[in-house]
Structure formats: structure tokens, C-alpha cells
PDB file of C-alpha atoms and ligand atoms in Angstrom:
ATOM      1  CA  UNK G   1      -5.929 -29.651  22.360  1.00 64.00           C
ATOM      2  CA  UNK G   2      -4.443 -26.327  23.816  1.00 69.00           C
ATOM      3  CA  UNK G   3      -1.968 -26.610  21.008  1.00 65.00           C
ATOM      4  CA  UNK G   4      -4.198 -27.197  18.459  1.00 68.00           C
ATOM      5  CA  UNK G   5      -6.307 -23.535  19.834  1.00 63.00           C
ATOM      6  CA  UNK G   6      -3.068 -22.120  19.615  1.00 64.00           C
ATOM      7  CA  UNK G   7      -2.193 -22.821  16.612  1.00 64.00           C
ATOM      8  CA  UNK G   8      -5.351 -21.747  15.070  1.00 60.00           C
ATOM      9  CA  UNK G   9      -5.196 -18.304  16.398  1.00 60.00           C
ATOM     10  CA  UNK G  10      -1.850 -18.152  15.304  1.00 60.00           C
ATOM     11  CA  UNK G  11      -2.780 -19.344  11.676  1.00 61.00           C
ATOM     12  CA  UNK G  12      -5.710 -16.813  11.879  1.00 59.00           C
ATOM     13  CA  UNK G  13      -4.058 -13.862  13.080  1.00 55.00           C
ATOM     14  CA  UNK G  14      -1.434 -13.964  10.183  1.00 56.00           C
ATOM     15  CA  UNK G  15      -3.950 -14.518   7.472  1.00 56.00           C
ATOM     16  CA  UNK G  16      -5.324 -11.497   8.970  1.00 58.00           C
ATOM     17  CA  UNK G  17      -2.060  -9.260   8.202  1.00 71.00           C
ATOM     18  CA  UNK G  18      -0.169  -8.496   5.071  1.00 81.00           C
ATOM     19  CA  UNK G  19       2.912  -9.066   4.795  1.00 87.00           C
ATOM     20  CA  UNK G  20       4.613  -6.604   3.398  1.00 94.00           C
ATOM     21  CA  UNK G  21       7.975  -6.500   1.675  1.00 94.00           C
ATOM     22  CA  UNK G  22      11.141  -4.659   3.666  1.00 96.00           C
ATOM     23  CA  UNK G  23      11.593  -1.701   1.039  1.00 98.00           C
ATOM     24  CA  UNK G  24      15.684  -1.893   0.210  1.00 98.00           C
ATOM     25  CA  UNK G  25      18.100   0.331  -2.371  1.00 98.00           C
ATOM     26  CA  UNK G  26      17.543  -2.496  -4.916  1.00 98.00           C
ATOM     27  CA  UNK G  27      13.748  -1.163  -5.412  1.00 98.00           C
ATOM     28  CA  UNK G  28      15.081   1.988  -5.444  1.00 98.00           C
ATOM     29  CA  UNK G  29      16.798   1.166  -8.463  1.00 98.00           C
ATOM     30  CA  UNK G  30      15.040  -1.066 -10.078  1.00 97.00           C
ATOM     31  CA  UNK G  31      12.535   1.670 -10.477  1.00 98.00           C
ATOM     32  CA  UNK G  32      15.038   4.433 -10.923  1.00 97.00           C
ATOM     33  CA  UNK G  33      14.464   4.789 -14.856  1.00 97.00           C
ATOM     34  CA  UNK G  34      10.621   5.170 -14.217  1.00 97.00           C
ATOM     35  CA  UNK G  35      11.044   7.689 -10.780  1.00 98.00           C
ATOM     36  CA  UNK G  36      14.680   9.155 -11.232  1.00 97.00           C
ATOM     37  CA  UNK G  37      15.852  10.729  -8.287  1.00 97.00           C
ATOM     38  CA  UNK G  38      13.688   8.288  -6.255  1.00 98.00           C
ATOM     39  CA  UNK G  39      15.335   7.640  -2.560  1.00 98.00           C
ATOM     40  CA  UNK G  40      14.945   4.948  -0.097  1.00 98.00           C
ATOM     41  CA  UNK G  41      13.716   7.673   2.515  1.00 98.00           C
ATOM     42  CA  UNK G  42      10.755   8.314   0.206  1.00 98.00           C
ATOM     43  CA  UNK G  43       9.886   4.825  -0.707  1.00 98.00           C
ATOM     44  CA  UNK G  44       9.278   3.914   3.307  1.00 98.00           C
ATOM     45  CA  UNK G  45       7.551   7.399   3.342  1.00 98.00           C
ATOM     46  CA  UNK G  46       4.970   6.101   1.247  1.00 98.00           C
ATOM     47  CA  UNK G  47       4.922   2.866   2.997  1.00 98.00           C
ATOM     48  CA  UNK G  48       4.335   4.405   5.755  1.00 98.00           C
ATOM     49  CA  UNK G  49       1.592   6.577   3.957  1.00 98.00           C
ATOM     50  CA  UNK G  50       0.025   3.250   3.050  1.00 98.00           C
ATOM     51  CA  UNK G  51       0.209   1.828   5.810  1.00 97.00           C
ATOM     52  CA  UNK G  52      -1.980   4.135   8.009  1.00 97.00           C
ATOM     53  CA  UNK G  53      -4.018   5.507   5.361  1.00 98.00           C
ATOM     54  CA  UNK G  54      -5.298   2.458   3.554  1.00 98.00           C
ATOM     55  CA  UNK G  55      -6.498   0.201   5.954  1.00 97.00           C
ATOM     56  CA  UNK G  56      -8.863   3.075   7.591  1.00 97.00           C
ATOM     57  CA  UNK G  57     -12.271   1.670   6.247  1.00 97.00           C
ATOM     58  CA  UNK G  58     -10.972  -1.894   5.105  1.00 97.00           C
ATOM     59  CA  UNK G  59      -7.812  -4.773   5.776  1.00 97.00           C
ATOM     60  CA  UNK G  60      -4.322  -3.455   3.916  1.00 97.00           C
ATOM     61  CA  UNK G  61      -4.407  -4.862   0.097  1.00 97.00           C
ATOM     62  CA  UNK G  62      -0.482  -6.243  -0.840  1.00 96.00           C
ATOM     63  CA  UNK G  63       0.888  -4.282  -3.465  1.00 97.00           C
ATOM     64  CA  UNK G  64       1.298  -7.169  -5.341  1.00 95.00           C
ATOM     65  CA  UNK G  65      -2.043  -8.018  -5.565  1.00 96.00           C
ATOM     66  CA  UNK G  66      -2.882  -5.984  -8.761  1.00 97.00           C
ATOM     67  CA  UNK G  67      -0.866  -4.522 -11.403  1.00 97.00           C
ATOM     68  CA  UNK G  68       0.406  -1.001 -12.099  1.00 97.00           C
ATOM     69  CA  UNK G  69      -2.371   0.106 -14.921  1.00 98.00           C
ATOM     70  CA  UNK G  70      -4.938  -1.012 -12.015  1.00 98.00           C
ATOM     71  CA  UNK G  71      -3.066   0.969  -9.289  1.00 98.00           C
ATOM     72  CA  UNK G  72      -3.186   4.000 -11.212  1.00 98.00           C
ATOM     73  CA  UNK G  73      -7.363   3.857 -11.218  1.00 98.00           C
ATOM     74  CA  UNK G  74      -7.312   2.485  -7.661  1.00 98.00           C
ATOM     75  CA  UNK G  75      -5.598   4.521  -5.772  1.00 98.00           C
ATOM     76  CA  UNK G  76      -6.761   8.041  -6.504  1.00 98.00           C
ATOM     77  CA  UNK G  77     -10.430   6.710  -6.350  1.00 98.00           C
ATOM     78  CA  UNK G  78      -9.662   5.450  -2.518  1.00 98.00           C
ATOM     79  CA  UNK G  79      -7.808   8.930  -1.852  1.00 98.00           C
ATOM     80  CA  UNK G  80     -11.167  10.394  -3.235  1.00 98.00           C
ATOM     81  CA  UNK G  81     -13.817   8.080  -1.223  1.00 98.00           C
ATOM     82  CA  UNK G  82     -11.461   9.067   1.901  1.00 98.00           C
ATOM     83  CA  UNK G  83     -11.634  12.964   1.435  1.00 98.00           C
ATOM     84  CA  UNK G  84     -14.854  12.571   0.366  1.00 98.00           C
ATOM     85  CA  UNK G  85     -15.879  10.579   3.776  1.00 98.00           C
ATOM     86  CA  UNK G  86     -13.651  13.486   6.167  1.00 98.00           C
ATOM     87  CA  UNK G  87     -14.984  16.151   4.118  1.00 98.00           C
ATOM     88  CA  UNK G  88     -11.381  17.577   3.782  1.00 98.00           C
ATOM     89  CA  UNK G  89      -8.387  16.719   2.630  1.00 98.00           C
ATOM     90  CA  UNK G  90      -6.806  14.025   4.322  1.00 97.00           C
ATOM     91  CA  UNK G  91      -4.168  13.061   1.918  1.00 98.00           C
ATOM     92  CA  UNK G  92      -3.010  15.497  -1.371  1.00 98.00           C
ATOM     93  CA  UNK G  93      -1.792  15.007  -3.817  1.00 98.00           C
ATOM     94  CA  UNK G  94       1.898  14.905  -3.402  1.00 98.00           C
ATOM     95  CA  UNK G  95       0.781  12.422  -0.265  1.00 98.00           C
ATOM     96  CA  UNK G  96      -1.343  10.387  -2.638  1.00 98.00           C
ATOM     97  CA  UNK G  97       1.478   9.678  -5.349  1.00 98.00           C
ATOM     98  CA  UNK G  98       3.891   9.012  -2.844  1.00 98.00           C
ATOM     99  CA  UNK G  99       1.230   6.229  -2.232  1.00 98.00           C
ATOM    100  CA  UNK G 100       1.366   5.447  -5.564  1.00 98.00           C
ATOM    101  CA  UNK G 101       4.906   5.136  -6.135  1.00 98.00           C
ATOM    102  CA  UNK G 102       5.715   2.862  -3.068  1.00 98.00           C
ATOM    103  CA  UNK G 103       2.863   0.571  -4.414  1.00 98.00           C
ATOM    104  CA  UNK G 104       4.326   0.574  -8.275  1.00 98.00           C
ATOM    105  CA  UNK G 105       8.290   0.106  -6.606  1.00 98.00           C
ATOM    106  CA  UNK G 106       7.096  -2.410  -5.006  1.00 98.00           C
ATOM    107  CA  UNK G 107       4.348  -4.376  -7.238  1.00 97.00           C
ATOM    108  CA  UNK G 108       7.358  -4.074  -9.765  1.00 95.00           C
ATOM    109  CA  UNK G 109       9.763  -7.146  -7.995  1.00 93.00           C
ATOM    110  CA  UNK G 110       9.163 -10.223  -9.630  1.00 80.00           C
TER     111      UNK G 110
HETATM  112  C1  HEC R 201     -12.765   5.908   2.695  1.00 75.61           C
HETATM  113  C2  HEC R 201     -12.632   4.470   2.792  1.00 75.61           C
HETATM  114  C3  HEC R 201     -11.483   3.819   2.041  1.00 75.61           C
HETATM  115  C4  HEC R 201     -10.139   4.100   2.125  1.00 75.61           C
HETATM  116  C5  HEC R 201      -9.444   5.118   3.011  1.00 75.61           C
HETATM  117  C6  HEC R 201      -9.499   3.200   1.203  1.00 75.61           C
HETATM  118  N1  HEC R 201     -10.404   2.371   0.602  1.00 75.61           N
HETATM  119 FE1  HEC R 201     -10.003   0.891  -0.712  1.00 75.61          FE
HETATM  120  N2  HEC R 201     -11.997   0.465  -0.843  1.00 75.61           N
HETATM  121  C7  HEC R 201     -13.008   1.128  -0.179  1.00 75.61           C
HETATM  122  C8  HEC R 201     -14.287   0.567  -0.573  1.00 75.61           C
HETATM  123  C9  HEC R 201     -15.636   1.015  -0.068  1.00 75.61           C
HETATM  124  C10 HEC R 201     -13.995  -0.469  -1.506  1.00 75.61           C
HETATM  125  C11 HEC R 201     -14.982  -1.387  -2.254  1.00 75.61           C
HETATM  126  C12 HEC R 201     -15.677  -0.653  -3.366  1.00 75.61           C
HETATM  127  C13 HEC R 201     -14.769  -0.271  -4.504  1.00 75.61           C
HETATM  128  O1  HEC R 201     -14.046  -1.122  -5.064  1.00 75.61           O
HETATM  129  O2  HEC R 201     -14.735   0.915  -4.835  1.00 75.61           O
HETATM  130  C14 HEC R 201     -12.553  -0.492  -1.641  1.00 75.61           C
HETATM  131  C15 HEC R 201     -11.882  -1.387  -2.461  1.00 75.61           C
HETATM  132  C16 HEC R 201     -10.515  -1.443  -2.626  1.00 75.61           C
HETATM  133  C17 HEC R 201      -9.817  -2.333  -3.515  1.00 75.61           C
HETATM  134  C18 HEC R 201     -10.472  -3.370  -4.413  1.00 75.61           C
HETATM  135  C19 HEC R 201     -10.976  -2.635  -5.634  1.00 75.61           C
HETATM  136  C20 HEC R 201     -10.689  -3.273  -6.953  1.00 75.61           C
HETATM  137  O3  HEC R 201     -11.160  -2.691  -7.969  1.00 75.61           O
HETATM  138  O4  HEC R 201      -9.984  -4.286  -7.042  1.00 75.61           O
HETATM  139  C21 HEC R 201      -8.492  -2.054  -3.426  1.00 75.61           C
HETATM  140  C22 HEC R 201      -7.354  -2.739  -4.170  1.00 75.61           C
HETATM  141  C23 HEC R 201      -8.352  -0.969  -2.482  1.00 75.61           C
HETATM  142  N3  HEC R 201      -9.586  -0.617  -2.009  1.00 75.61           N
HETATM  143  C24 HEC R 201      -7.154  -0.384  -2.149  1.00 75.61           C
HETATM  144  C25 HEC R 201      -7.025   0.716  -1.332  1.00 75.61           C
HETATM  145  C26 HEC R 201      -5.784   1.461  -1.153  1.00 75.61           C
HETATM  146  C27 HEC R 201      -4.452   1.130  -1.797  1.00 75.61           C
HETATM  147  C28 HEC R 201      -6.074   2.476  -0.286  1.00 75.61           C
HETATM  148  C29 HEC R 201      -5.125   3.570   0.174  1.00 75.61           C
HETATM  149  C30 HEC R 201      -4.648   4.471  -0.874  1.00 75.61           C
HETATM  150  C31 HEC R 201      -7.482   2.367   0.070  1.00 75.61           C
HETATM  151  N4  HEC R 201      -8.019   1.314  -0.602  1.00 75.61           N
HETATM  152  C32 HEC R 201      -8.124   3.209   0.955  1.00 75.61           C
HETATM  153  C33 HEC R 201     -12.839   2.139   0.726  1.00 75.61           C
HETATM  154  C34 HEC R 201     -11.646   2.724   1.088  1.00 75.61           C
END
């Protein structure tokens, strides 16, 4: 019975989290043609970015949950609700596409 409580929580607590993908050199350059001059340093930048700026008013979406030409709409709109809500800016521009570009590196493995 304990077990089965357990369990449960266990079950609930990682539907509750996204797991996201360990950003490597081989996203790098699988994107590289797209964002040349694109390092490893700045793709878990923008992770990081992501990470505490889009789960502020809801639960983290996975990058692979869309597509790119989505992406593109979505994430300036959020950026805008968000400065919009502070009634500052919270995240530019060059924050806001280094956003965008760890969400496109990464929505790009298949
Ligand atoms: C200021 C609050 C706020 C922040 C910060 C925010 N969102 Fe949202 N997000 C919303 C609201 C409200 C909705 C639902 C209404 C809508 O779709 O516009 C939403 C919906 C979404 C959706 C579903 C929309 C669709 O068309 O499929 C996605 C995906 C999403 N957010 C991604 C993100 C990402 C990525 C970030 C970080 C860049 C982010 N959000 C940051 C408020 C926010």
C-alpha cells in the first residue's frame, strides 16, 4: 500500500517536470549552418534563459513540443506578455533570441 503511495507521487512528480535534453557539441553543429559561430557556452546560456524565464506564470513547455515556424511567433509574444506584466524589460532582445536559438538547436534533433 505504502509502495503503491510512493509510487504515485513518484509517477506524479515526473509528469510534473520536463525533461529536458543535455545540450552537447553535436547540437552545436548540427545547427552550425543556420547559427554559424554558435558555441556550446551559448546554447546552455539560453537554456538556462529558458529555464528561469519561461516557467514564471506557467509549467516549462519541451522544445520539442512545437516546431520552429511556431517558435518564432511564440516566443517573442511570451517575452512581450512578460515585460508587459513587470512593466520593464525583463528579458531583451539579445536575451530573448538566445531563447530562441536554444529552443530551435534543440527542437531540431530528430
Ligand atoms: C508573463 C507570463 C508568461 C511567461 C513569462 C511565459 N508565458 Fe507562455 N503563456 C502565457 C499565457 C498566458 C499563455 C496562454 C495564452 C496564449 O497562448 O497566449 C501561454 C502559452 C504558452 C504556450 C502555448 C501557446 C501555443 O500557441 O501553443 C507556449 C508554447 C508557451 N506559452 C511557451 C512559453 C515560452 C517558451 C516562454 C519563455 C520564452 C513563456 N511561454 C513564457 C504566459 C507566459
Amino acid at each position: 500500500m505504502k509502495i503503491t503511495i510512493v509510487m504515485l507521487l513518484l509517477t506524479a512528480l515526473t509528469a510534473c517536470s520536463v525533461q529536458l535534453a543535455v545540450p552537447a557539441q553535436s547540437d552545436v553543429d548540427r545547427i552550425s549552418t543556420k547559427y554559424p559561430g554558435y558555441t556550446l557556452a551559448e546554447l546552455n546560456g539560453g537554456k538556462t534563459l529558458f529555464q528561469h524565464t519561461c516557467n514564471r506564470c506557467h509549467k516549462l513547455k519541451n522544445p520539442m513540443s512545437r516546431n520552429e515556424k511556431k517558435w518564432d511567433k511564440i516566443v517573442p509574444k511570451m517575452i512581450g506578455k512578460l515585460n508587459k506584466k513587470e512593466g520593464k524589460v525583463v528579458i531583451d532582445e539579445k536575451q530573448q533570441d538566445s531563447i530562441l536559438r536554444y529552443i530551435i538547436t534543440m527542437n531540431s534533433a530528430k
